Short mmCIF file of N, CA and C in Angstrom, two decimals:
data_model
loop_
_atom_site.label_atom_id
_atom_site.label_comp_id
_atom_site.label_asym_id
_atom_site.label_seq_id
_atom_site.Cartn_x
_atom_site.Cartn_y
_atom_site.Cartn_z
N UNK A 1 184.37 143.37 179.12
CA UNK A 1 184.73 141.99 178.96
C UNK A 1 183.91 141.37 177.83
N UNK A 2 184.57 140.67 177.12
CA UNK A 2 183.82 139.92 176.02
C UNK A 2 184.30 138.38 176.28
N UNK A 3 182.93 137.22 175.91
CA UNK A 3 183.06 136.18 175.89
C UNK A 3 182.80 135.89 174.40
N UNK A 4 183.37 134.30 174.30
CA UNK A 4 182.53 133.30 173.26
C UNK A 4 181.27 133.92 172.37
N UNK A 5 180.60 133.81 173.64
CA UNK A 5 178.71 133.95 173.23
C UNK A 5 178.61 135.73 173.47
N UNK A 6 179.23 136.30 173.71
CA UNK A 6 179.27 138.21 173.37
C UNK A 6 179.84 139.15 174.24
N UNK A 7 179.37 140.13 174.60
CA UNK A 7 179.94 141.15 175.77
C UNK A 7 179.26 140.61 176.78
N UNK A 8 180.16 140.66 178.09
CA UNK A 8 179.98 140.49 179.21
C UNK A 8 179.76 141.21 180.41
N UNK A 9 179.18 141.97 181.39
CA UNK A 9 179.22 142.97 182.03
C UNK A 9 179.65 142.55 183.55
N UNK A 10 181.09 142.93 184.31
CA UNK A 10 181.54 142.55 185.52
C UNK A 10 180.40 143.00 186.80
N UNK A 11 180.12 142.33 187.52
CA UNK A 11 178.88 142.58 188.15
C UNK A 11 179.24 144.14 188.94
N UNK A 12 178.03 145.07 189.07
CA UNK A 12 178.38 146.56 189.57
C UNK A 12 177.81 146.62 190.92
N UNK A 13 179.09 147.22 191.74
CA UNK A 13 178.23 147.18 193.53
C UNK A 13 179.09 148.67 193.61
N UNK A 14 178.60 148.98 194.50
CA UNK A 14 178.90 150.30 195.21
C UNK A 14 179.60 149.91 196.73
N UNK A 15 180.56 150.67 197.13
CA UNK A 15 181.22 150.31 197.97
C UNK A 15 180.77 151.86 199.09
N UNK A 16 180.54 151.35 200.25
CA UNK A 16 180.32 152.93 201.17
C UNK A 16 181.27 152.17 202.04
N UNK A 17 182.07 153.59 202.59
CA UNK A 17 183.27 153.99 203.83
C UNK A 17 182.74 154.79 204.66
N UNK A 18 182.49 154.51 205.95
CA UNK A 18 181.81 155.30 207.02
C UNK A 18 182.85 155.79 208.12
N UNK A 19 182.64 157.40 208.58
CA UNK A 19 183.44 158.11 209.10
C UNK A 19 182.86 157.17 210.53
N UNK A 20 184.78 157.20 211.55
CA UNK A 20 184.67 156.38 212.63
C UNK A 20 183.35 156.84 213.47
N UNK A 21 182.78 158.25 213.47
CA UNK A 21 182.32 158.92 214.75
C UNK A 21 180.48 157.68 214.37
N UNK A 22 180.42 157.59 213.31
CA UNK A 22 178.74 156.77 213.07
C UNK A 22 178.82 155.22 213.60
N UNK A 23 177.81 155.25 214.25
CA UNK A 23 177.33 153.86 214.93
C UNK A 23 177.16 152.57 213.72
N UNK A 24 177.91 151.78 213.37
CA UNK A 24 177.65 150.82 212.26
C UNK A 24 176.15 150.41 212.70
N UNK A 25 175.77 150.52 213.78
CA UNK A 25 174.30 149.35 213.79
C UNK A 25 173.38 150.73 213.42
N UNK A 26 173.67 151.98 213.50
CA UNK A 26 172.70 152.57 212.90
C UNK A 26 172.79 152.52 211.41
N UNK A 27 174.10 152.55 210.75
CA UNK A 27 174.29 152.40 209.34
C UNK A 27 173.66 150.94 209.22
N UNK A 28 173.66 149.47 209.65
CA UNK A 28 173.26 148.22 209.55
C UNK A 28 171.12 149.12 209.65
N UNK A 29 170.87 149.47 210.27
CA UNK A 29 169.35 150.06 210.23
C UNK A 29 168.79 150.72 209.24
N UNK A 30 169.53 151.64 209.07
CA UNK A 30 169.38 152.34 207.85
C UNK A 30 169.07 151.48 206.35
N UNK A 31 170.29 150.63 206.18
CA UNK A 31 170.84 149.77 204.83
C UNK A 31 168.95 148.77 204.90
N UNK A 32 168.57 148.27 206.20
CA UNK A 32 167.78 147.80 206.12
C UNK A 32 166.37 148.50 205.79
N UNK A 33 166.13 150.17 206.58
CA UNK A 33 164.81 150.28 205.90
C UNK A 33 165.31 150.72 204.09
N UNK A 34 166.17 150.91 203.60
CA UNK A 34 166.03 150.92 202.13
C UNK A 34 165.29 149.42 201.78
N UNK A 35 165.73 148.79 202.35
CA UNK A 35 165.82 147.18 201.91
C UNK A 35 163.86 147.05 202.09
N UNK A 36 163.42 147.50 203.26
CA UNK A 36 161.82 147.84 203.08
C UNK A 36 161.32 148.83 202.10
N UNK A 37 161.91 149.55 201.72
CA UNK A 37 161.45 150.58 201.05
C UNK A 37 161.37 149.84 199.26
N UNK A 38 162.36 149.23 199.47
CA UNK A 38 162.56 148.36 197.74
C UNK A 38 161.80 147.30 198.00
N UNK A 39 161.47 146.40 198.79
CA UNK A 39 160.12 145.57 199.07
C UNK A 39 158.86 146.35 198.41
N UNK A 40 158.66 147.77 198.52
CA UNK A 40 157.21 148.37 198.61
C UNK A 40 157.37 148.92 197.33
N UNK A 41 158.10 148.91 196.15
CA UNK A 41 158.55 148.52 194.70
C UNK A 41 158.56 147.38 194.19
N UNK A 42 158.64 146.72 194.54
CA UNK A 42 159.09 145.07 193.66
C UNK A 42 158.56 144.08 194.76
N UNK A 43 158.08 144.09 195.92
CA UNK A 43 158.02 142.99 196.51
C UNK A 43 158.63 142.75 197.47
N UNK A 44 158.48 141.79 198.32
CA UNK A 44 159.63 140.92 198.92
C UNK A 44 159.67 140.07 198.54
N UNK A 45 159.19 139.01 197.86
CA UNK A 45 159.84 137.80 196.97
C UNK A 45 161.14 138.24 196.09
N UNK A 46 160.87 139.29 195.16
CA UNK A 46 162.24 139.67 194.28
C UNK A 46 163.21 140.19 195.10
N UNK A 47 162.62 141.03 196.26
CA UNK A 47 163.84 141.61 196.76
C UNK A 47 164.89 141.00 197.35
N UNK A 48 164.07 139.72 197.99
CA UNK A 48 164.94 138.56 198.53
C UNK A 48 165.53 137.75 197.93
N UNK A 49 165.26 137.94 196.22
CA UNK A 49 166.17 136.83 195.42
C UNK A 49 167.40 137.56 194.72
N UNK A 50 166.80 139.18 194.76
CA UNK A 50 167.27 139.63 194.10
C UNK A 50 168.77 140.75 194.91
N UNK A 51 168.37 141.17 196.01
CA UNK A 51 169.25 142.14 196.95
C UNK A 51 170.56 141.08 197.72
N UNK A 52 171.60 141.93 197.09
CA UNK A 52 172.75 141.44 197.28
C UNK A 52 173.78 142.53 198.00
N UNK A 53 174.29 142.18 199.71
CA UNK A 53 175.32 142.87 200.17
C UNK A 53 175.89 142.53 201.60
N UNK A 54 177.04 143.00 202.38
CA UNK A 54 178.15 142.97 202.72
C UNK A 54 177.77 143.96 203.94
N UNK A 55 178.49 143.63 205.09
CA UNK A 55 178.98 144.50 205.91
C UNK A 55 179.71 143.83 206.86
N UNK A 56 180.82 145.25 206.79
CA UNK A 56 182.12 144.75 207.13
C UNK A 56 182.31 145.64 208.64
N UNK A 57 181.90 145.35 209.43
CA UNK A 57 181.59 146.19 210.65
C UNK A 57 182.87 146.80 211.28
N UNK A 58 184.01 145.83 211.95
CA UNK A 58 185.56 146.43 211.66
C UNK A 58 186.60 147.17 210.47
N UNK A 59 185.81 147.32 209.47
CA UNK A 59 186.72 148.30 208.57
C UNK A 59 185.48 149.63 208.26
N UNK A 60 184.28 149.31 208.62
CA UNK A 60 183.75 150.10 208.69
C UNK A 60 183.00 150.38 206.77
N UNK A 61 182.74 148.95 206.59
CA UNK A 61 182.43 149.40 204.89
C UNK A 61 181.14 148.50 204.86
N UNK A 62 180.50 149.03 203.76
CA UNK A 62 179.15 148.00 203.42
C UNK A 62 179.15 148.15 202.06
N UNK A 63 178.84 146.75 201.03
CA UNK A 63 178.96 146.82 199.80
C UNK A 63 177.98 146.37 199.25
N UNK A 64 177.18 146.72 198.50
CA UNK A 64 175.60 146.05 197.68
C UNK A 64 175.44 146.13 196.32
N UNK A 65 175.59 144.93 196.08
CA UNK A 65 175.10 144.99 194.49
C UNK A 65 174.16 145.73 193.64
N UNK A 66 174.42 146.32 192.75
CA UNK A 66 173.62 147.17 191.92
C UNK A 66 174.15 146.78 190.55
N UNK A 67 173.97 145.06 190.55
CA UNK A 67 173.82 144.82 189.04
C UNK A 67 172.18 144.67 188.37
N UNK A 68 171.16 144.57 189.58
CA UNK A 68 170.18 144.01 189.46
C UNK A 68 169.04 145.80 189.76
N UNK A 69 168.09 146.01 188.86
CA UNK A 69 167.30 147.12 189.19
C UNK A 69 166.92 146.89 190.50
N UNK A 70 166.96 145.82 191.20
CA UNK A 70 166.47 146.06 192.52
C UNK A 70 167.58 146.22 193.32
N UNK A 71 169.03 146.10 193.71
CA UNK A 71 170.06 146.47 193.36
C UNK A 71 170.43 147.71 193.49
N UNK A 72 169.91 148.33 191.91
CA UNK A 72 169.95 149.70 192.27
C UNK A 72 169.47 150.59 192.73
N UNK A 73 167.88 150.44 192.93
CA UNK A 73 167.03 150.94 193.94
C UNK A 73 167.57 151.07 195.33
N UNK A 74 167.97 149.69 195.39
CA UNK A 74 168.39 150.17 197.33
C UNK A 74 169.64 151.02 197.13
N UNK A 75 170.05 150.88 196.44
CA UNK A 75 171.69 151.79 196.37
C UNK A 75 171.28 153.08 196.22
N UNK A 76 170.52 153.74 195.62
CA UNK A 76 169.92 155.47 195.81
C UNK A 76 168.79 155.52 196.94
N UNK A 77 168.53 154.65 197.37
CA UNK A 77 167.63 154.69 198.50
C UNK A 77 168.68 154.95 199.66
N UNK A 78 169.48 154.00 199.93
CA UNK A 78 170.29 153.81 201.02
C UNK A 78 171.22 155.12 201.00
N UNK A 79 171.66 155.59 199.74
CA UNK A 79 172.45 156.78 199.94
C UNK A 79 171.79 158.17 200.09
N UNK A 80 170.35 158.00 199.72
CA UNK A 80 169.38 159.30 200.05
C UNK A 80 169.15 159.34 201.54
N UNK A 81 169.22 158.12 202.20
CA UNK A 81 168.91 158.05 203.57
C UNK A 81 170.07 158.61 204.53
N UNK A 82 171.21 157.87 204.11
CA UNK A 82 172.58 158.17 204.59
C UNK A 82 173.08 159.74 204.84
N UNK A 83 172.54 160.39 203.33
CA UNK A 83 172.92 161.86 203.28
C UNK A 83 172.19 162.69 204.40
N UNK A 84 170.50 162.04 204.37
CA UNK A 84 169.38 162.94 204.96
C UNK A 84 169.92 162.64 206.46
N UNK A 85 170.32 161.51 207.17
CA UNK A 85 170.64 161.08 208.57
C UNK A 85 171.80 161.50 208.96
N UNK A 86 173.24 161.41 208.18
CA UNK A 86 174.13 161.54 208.86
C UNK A 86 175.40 162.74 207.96
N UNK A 87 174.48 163.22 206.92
CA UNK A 87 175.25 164.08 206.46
C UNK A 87 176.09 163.63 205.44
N UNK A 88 176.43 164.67 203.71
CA UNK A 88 176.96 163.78 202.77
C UNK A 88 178.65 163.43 203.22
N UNK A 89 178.75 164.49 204.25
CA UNK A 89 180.52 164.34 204.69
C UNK A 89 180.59 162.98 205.75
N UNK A 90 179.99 162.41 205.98
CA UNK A 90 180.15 160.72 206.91
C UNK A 90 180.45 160.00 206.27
N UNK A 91 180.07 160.00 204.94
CA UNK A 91 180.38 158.41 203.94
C UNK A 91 180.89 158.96 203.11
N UNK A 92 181.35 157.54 202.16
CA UNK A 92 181.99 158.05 200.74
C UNK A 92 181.73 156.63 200.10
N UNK A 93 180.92 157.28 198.82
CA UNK A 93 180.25 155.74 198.11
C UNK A 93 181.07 155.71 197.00
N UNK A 94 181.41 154.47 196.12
CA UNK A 94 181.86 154.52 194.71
C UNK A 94 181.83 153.37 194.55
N UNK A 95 181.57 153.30 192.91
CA UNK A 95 181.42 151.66 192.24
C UNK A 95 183.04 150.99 192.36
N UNK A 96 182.27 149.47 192.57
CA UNK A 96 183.89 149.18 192.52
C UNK A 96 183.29 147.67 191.84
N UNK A 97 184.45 147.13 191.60
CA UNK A 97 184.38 145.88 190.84
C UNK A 97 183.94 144.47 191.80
N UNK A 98 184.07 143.33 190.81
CA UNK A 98 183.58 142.22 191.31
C UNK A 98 183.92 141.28 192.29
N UNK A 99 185.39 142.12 193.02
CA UNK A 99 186.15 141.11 194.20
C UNK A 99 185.74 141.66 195.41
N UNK A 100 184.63 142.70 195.42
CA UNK A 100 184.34 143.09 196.54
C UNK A 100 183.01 141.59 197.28
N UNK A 101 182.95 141.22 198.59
CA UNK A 101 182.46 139.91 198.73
C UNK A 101 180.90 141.17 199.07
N UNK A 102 179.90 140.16 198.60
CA UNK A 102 178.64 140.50 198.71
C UNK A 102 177.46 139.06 199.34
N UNK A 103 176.89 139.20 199.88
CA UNK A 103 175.73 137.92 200.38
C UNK A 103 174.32 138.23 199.58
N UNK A 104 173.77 136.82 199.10
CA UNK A 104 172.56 136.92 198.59
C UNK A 104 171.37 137.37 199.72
N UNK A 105 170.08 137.50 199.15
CA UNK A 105 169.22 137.23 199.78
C UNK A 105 169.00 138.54 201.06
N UNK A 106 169.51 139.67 200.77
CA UNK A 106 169.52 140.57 201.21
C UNK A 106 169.33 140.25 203.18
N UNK A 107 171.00 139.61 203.51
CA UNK A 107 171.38 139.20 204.70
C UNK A 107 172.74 139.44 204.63
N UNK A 108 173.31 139.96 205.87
CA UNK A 108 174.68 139.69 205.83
C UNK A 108 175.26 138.53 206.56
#
């Protein structure tokens, strides 16, 4: 995308799909110790201004912004955790664009 004032970049989140047999509140646990783990990198002041995401507990999806390096930290955190806990065949992650809904302040 290009504006006026130059190139523009559509904000980047990763979208995960979780197989029915996984407990969402263990996936909701998980998503959160990344969310500590990127605190013990950057803080919790940034992480809280900065961590942006979604969970959609009836379709079974969670979506987090990774326009922001902190962002993307939890997004290889959360999917290193995911693989090591529940195996890489439970989920299926991929970037997706900017109509996916996300919450600031690393809350859903």
């Amino acid at each position: 995308m290009f504006s006026s004032r130059g190139p523009t970049m559509e904000p980047m989140r990763y979208r995960y799909e979780f197989e029915q047999a996984l407990p969402m509140e263990e996936i909701e646990a998980t998503l959160h110790l990344a969310i500590v783990a990127a605190e013990s990198v950057f803080g919790s002041s940034t992480v809280r201004m900065d961590a942006q995401y979604s969970i959609d507990e009836p379709r079974r999806i969670c979506v987090v912004d990774a326009s922001s390096e902190v962002g993307r930290c939890i997004c290889q955190i959360f999917t290193g955790y995911l693989t090591r806990e529940f195996g890489a065949s439970a989920f299926r992650v991929r970037p997706t664009g900017s109509r996916e809904p996300v919450m600031a302040g690393g809350s859903a």
